Coordinates of C-alpha atoms (C1' of nucleotides) in Angstrom, one line a residue:
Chain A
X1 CA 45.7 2.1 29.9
X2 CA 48.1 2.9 32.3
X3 CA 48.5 6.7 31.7
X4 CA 45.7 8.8 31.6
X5 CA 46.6 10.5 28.1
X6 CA 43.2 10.9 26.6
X7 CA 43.3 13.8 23.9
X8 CA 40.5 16.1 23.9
X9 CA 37.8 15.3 21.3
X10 CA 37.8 19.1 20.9
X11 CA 40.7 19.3 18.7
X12 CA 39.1 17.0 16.1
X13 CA 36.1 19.2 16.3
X14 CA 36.7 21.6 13.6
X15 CA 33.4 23.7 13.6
X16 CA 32.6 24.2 9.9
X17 CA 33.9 27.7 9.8
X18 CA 37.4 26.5 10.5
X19 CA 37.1 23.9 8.3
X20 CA 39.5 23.7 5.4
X21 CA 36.7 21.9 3.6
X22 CA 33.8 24.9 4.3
X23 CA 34.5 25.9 0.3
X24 CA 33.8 22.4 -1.4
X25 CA 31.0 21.1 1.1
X26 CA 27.7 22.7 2.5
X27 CA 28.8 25.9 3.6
X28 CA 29.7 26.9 0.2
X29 CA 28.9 30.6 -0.5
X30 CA 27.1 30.5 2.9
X31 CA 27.0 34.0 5.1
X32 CA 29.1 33.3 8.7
X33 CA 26.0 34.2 10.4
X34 CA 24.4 31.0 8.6
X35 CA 27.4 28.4 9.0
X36 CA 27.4 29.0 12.5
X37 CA 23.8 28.3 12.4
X38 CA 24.4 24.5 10.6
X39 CA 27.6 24.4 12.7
X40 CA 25.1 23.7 15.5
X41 CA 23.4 21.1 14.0
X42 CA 26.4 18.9 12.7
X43 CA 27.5 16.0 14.9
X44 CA 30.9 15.1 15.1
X45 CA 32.0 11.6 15.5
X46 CA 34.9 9.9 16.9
X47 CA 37.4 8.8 14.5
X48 CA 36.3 5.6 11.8
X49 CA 38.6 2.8 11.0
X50 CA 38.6 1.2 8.1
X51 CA 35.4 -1.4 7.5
X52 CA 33.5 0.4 10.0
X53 CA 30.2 1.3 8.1
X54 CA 28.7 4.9 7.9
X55 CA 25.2 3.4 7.2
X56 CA 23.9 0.0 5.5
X57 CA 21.7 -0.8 3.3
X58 CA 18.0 -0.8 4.3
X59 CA 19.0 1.5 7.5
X60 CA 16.5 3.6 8.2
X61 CA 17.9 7.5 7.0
X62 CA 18.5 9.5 9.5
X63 CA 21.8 11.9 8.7
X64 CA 23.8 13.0 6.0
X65 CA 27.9 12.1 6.4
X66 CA 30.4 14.3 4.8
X67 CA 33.8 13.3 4.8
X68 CA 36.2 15.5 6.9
X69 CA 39.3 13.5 6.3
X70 CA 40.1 9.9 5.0
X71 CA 37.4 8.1 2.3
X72 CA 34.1 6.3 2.3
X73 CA 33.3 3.8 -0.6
X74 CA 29.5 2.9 -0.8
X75 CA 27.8 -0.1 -2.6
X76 CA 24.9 -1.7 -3.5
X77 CA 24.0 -5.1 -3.2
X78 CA 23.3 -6.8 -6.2
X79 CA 20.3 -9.6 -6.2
X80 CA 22.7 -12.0 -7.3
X81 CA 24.5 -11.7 -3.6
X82 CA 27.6 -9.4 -5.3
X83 CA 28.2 -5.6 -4.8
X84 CA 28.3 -2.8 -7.2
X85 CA 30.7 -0.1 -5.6
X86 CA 29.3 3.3 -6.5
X87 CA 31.4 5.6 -5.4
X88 CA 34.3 6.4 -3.6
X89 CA 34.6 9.8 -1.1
X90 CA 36.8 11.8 -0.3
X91 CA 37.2 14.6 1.9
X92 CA 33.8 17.1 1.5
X93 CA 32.0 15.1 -0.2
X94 CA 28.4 14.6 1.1
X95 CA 26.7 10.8 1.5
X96 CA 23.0 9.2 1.7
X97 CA 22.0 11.9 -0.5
X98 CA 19.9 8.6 -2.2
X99 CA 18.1 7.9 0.7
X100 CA 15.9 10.7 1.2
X101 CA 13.5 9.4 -1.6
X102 CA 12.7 6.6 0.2
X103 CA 13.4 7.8 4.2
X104 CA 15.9 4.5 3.9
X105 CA 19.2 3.8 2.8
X106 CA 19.4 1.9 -0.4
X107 CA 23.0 1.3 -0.2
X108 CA 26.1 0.8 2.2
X109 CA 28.7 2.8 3.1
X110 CA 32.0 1.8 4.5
X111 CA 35.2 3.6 5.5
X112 CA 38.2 2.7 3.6
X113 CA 40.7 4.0 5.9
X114 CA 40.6 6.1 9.2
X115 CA 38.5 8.7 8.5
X116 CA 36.4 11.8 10.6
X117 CA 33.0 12.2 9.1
X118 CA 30.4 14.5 9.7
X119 CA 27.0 13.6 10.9
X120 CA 24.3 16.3 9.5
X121 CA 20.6 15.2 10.8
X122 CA 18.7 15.8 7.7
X123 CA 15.3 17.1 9.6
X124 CA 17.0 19.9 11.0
X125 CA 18.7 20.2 7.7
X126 CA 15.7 20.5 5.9
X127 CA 14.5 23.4 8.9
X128 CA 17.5 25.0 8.6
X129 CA 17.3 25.1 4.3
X130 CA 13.7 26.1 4.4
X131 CA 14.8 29.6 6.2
X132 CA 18.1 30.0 4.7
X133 CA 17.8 30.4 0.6
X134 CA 21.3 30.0 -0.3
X135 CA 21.7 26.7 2.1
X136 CA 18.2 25.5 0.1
X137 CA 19.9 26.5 -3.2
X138 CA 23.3 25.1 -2.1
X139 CA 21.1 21.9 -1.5
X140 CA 19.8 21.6 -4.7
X141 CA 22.9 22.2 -6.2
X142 CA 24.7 19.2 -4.6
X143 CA 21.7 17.2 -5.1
X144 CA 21.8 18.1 -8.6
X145 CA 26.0 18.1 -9.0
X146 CA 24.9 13.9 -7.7
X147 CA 23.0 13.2 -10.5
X148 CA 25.4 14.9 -13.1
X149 CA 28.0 12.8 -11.8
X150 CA 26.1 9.5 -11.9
X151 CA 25.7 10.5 -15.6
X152 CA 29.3 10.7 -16.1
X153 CA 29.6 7.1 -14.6
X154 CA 26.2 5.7 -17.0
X155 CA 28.7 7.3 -20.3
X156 CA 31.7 5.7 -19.0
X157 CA 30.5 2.4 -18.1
X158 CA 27.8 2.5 -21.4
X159 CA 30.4 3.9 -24.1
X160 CA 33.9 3.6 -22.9
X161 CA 36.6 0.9 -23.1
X162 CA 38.4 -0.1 -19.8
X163 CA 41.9 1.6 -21.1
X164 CA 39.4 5.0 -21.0
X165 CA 37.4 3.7 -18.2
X166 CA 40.8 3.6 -16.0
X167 CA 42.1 6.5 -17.3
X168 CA 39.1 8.4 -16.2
X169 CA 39.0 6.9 -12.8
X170 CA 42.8 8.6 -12.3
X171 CA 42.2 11.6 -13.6
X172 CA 39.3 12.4 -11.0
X173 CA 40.6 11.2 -8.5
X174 CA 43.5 12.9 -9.4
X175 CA 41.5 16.0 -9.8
X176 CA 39.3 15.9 -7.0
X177 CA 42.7 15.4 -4.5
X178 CA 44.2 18.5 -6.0
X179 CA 40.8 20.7 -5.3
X180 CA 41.7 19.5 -1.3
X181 CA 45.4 20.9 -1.6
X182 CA 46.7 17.7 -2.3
X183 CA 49.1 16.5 -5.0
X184 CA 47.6 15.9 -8.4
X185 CA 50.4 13.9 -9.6
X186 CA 50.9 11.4 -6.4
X187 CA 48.6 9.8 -4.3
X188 CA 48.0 6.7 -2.7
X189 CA 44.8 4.4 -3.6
X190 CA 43.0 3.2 -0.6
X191 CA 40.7 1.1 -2.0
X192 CA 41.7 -1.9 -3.4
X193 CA 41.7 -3.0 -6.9
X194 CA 39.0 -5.6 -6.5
X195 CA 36.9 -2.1 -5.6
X196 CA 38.6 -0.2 -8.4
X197 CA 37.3 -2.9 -11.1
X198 CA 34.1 -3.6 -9.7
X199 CA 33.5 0.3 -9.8
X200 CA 34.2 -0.1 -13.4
X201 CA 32.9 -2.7 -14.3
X202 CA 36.2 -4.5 -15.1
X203 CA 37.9 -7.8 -14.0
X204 CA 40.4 -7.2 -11.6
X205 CA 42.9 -8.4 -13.7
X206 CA 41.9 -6.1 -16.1
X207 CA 42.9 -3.2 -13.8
X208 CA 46.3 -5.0 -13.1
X209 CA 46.9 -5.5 -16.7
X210 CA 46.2 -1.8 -17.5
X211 CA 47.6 -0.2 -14.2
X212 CA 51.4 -2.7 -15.5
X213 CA 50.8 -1.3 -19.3
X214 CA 50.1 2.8 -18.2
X215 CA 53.2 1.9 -16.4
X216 CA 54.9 0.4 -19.3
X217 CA 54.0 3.5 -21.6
X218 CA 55.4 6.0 -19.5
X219 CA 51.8 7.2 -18.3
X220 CA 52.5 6.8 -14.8
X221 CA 54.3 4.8 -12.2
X222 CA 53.0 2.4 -9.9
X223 CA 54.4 0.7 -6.3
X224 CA 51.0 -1.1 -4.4
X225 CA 48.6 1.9 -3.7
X226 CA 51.1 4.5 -4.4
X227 CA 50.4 6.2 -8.2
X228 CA 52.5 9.0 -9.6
X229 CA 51.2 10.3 -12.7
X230 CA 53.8 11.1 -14.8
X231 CA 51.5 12.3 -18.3
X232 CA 48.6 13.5 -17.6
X233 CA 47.8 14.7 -20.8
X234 CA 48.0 11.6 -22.6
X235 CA 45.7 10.1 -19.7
X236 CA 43.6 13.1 -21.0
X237 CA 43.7 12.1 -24.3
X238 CA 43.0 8.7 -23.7
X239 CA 39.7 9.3 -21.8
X240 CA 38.9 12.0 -24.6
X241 CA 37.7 9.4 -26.2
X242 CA 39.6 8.5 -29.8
X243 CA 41.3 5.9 -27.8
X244 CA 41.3 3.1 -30.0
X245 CA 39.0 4.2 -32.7
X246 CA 35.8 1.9 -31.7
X247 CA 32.9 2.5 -33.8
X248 CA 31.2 6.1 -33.5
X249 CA 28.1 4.8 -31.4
X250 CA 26.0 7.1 -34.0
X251 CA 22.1 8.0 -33.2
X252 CA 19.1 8.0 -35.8
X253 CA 16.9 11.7 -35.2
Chain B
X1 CA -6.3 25.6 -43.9
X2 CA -10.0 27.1 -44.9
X3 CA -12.0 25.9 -42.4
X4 CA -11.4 28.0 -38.9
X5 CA -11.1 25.0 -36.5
X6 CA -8.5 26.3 -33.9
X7 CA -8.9 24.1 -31.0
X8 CA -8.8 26.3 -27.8
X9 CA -5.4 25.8 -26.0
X10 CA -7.6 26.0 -22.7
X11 CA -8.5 22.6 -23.6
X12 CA -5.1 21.6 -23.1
X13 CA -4.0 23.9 -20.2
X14 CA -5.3 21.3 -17.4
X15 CA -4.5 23.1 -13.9
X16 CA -2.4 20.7 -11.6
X17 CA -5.5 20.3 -9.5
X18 CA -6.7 18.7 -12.5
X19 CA -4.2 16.7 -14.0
X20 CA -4.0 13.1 -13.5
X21 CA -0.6 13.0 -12.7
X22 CA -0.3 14.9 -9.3
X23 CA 0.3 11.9 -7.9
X24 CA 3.3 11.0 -9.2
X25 CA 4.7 15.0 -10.3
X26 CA 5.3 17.8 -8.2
X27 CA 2.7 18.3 -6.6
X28 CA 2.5 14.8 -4.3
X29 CA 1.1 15.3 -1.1
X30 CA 0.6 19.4 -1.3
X31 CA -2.0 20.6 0.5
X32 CA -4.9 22.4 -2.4
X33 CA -3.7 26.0 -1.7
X34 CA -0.5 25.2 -2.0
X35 CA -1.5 23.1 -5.4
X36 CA -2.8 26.7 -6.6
X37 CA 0.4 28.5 -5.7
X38 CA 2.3 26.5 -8.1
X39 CA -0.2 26.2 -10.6
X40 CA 0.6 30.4 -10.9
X41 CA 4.3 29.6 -12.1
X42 CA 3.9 26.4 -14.1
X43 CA 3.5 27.3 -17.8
X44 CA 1.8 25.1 -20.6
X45 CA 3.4 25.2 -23.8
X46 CA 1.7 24.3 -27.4
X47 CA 2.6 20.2 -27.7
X48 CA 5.7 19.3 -28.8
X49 CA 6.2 17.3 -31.7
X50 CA 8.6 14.3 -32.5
X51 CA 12.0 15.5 -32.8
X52 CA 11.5 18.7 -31.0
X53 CA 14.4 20.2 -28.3
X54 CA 13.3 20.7 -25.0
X55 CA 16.4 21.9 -24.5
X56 CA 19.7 21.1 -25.8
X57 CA 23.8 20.8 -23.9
X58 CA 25.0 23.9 -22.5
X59 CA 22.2 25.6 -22.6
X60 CA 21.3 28.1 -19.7
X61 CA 18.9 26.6 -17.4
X62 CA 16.0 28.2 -16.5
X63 CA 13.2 25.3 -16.2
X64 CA 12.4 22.3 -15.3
X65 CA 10.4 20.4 -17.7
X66 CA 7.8 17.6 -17.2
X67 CA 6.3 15.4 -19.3
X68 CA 2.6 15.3 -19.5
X69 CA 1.6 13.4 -22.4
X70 CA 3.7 11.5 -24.9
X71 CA 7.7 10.9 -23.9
X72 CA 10.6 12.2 -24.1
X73 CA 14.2 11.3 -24.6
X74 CA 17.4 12.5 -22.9
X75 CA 21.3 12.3 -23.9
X76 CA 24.2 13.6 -23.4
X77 CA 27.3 14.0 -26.1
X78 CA 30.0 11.6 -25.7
X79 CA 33.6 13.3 -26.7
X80 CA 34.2 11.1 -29.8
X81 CA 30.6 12.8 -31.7
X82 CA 28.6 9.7 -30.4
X83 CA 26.1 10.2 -27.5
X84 CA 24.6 8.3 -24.7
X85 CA 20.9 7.8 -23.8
X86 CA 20.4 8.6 -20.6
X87 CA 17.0 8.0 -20.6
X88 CA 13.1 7.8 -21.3
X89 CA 10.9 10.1 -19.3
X90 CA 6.9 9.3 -19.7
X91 CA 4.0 11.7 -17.8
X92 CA 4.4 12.8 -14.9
X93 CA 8.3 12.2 -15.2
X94 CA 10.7 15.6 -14.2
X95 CA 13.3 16.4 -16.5
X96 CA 16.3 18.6 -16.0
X97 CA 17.2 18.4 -12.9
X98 CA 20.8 17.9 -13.7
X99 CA 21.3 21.1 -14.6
X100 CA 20.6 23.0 -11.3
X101 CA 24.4 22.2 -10.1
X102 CA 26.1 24.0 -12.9
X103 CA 22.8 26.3 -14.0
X104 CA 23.1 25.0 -17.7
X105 CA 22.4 22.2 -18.7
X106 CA 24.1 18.9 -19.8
X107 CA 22.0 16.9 -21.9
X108 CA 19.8 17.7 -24.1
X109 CA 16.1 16.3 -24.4
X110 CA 14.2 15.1 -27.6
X111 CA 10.6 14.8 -28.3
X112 CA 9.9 11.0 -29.2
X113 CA 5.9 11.5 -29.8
X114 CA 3.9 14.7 -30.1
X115 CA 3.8 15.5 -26.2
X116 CA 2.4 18.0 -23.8
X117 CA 5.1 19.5 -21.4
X118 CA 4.6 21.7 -18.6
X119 CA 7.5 23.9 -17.7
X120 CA 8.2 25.0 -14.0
X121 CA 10.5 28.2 -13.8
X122 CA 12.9 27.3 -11.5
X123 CA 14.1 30.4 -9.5
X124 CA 10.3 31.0 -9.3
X125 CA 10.2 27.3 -8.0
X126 CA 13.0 27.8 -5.6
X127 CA 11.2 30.6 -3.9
X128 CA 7.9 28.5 -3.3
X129 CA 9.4 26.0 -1.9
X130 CA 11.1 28.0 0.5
X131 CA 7.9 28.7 2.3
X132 CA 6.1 25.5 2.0
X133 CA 8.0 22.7 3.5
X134 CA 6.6 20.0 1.9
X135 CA 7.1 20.9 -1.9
X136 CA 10.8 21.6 -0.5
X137 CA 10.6 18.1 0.8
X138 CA 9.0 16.9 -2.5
X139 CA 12.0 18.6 -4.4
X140 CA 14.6 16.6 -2.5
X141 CA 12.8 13.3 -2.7
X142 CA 12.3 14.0 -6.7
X143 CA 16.3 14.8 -6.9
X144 CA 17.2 11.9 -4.5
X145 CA 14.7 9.3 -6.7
X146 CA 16.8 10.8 -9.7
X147 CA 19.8 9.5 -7.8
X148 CA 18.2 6.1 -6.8
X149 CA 17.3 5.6 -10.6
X150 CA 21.1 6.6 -12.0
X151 CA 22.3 4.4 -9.1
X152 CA 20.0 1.4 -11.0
X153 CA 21.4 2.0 -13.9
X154 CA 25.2 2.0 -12.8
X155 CA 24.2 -2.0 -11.6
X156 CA 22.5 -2.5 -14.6
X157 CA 25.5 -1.2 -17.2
X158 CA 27.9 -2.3 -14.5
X159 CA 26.7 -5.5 -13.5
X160 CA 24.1 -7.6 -15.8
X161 CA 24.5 -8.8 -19.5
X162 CA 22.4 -8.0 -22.6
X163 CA 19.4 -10.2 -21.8
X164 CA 19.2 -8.8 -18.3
X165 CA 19.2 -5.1 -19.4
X166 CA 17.1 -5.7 -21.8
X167 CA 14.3 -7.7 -19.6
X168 CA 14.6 -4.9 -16.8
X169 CA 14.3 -2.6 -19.5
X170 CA 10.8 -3.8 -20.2
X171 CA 9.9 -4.8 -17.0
X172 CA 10.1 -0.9 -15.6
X173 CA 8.5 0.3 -18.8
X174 CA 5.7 -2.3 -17.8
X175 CA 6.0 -0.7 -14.3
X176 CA 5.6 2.9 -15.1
X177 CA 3.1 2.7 -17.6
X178 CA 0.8 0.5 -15.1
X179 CA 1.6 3.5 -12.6
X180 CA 0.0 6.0 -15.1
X181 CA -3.2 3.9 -15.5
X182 CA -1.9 2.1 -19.1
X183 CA -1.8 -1.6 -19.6
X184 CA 1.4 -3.0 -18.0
X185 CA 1.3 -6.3 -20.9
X186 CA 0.6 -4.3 -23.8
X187 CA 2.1 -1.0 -25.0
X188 CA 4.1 0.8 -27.8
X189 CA 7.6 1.8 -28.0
X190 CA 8.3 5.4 -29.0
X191 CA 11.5 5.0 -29.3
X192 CA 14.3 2.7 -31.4
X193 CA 15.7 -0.2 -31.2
X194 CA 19.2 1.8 -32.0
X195 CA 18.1 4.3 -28.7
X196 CA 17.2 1.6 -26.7
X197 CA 20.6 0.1 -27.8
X198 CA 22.4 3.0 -26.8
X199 CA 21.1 3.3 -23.3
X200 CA 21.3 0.2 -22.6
X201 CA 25.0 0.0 -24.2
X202 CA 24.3 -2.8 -26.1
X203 CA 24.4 -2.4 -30.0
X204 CA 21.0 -2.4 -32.5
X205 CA 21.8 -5.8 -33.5
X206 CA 21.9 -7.2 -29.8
X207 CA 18.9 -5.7 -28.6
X208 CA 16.8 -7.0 -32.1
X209 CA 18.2 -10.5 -31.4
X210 CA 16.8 -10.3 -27.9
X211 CA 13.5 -9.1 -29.2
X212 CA 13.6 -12.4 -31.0
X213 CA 14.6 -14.5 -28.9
X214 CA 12.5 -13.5 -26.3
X215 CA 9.5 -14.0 -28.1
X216 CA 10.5 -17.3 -29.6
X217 CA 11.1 -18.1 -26.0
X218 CA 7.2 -17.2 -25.5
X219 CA 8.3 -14.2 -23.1
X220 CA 7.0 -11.5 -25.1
X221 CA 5.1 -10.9 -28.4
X222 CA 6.4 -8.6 -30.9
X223 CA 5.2 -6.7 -34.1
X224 CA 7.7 -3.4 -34.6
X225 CA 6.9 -1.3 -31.6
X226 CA 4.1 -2.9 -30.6
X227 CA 5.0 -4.8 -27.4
X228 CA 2.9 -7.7 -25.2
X229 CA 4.6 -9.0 -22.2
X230 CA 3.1 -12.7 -22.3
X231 CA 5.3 -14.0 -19.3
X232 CA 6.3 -11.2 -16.7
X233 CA 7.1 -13.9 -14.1
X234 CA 10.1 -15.1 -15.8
X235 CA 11.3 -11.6 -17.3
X236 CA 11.5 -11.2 -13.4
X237 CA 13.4 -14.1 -13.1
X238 CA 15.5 -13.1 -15.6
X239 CA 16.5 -9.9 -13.9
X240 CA 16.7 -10.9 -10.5
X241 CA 20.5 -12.3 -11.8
X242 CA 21.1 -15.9 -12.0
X243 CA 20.1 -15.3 -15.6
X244 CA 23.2 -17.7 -16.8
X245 CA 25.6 -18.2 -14.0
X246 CA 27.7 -15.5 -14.8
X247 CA 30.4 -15.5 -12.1
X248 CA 29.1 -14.1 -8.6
X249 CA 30.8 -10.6 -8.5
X250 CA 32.0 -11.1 -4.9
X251 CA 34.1 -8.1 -2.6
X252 CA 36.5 -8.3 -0.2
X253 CA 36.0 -7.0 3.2
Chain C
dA1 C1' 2.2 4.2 -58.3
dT2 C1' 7.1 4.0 -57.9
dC3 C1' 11.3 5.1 -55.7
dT4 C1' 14.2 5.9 -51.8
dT5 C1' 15.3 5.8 -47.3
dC6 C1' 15.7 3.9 -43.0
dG7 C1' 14.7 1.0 -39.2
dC8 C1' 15.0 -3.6 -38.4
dT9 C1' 16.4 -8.4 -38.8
dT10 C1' 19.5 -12.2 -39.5
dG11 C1' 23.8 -14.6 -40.5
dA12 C1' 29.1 -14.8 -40.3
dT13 C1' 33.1 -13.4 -38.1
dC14 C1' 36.0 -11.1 -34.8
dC15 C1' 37.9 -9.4 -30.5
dA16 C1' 38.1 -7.0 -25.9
dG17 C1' 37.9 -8.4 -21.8
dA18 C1' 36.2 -12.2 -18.7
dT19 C1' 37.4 -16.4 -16.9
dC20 C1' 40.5 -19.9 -15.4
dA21 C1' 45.0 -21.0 -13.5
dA22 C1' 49.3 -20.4 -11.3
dC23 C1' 52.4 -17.9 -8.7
dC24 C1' 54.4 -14.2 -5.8
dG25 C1' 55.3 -11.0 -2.3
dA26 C1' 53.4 -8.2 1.6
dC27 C1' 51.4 -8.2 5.9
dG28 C1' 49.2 -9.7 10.2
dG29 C1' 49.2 -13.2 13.6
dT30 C1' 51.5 -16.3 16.8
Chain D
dA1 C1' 61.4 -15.8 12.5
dC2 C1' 57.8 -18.6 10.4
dC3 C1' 53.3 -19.4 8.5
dG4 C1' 49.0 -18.5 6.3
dT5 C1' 46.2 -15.5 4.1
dC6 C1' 45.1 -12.4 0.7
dG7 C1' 45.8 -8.8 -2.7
dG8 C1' 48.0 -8.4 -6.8
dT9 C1' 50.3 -9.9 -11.2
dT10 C1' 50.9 -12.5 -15.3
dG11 C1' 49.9 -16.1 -18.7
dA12 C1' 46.5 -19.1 -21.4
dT13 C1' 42.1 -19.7 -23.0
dC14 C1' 37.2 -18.8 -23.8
dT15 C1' 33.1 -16.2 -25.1
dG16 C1' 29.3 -12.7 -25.1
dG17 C1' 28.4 -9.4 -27.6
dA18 C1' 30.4 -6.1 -31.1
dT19 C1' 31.3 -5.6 -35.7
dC20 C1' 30.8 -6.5 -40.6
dA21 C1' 27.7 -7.8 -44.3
dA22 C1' 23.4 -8.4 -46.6
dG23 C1' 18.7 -8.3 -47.3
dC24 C1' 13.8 -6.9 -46.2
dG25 C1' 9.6 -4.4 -45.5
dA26 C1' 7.3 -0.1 -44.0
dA27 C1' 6.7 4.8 -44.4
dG28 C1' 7.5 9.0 -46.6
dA29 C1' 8.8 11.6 -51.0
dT30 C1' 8.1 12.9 -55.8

DNA sequence: ATCTTCGCTTGATCCAGATCAACCGACGGT
DNA sequence: ACCGTCGGTTGATCTGGATCAAGCGAAGAT
């Protein structure tokens, strides 16, 4: 390059203290004596485009990523040689949190669009939460907030029809961008709907069929990635459950 | 009763030093003393009896609970008055750990077979592993294999059809049992076909055909709960995927 | 010992959503 | 500006497993 206009990786790193994110990621309800003690532990990465991968399956674990700005999907391989998507990450949300188990990474992780992530070495993690209680507690919590999450997904995919199933997927996302200051009502998508059915366990023309017929019924518009929801409590009622009155899946004591 | 035959709950109250599961439970890899120091804070609790709550949804979380004889079922409600399974926990196996995040809990666990459960108080918990690394490293890999397993499950609901789920539901019954020193070919079911339905999302009727056909395919004899795996080879098989061509799930980049 | 209930099995039918097929329009490359 | 690729949409058809229906045997209740 011709002129000499490098811009200083400085500005992109935001210590954890001045980041917008410090309420919904690690820090949380962490003394500033204490974030500026994980502040010096967290790595911070150049910029990732999009299909550039966090980690891959099998890696060996090294770090947690946290996502400052864009999204992360991750994946698992499935034996057959297809993927199941499990997730998709958005800004403060923390990844590889599967891998400590087995010290390895038992799924991929690949940036959907630009993105800055966080790098947290998970040894000095571990240090740092065996001396600071609310960090360890903090720890457990997201750990734990993981798991009630994947149960969410096991009721969705094990009880719910693909009108509630994309519903749902809307209204987090939905959610989740308005907890970052972002709009609740319009947002763009940035993974594609190949990812969005495989994450539900639909057809992809499933997805187009349902994203044209929400559309249709007033629920919400759609242009490509760009989504406006325009009733979200009809959305709500959909995923509530009554949907189309499918049998009560009913249990014997 | 006339006869004064009260059968000393000592007998029952096997120390964690003792207990035939540290292997596989909390206390993995802990050095003896720091075995003792969590034997203080475990309690043992009278056995449990079929139908009994561990705990039920929204209660306030105090303990984690695991399973040292018998087994134990967990589900959560699903909005329409149904519920889903979430699983089947058998010695050794933690339970609860959901409920750290929000400090109640969200599902609510059931008593299949009269069972002995030891219950860890959890601030109490918190505090120990604070000063001993590796139960705080324990902790996290016992949260992150939680993850692992719901990540299993997401492919499995996500991903494979009704003879697949079904196969790798027997296979990693097989698998844990073997773990805890029980036959891997022949065992009993505590629970139903209508819970193994449910979490495995299939309804009562699919899972009894399987059962059927399975054994008329000389895969597995069965008589009510009584289960012998004749052919764990090709269960395998079955699981792996190419079960019946079902189109490969493939992803864009 | 008899009744009742309930879990389970088996058969018949139905349907939500997968699969197959065709087309279109946006976008990146040359 | 043109082309080729690819993600997305829409229509037609197929099917795995749900739903509906009926009967059966084991275990608990009276």
């Amino acid at each position: 390059m011709s002129q000499q206009k490098v811009i200083s990786l400085e500005n992109i790193r935001v210590a954890c203290r001045n980041c917008s994110l410090s309420s919904l990621c690690l820090p949380m309800g962490l003394a500033p004596d204490d974030v500026e003690r994980l502040d010096e532990i967290v790595k911070r990465t150049r910029p990732l485009h999009r299909g550039d991968f966090l980690f891959r399956e099998a890696d060996r674990f090294r770090s947690l990523y946290v996502v400052k700005t864009g999204s992360v999907k991750t994946f698992a391989p499935s034996p057959e040689g297809g993927e199941q998507v499990l997730g998709f990450h958005l800004p403060g949300e923390v990844i590889g949190l599967d891998a400590i188990d087995k010290d390895m990474h038992a799924c991929s992780a690949k940036v959907l669009e630009t993105s800055a992530i966080c790098e947290v070495p998970f040894t000095r993690l571990e240090e740092l939460t065996a001396t600071i209680p609310s960090l360890q507690h903090q720890m457990y919590r997201l750990l734990s907030k993981e798991i009630g999450h994947d149960t969410d997904m096991l009721l969705l995919l094990g009880k719910k029809n693909a009108e509630e199933r994309l519903a749902a997927f809307l209204l987090s996302l939905s959610k989740r961008l308005h907890k970052r200051g972002l709009s609740a009502t319009d947002f763009y998508l940035s993974m594609s709907r190949h990812e969005i059915g495989n994450y539900l366990g639909l057809a992809v023309e499933t997805v187009s069929r349902l994203f044209t017929r929400f559309q249709d019924d007033g629920l919400m518009h759609v242009d490509r990635k760009h989504i406006q929801l325009l009733d979200v409590g009809s959305l709500e009622s959909l995923v509530g459950g009554a949907g189309q009155n499918r049998r009560q899946q009913q249990q014997q004591s």
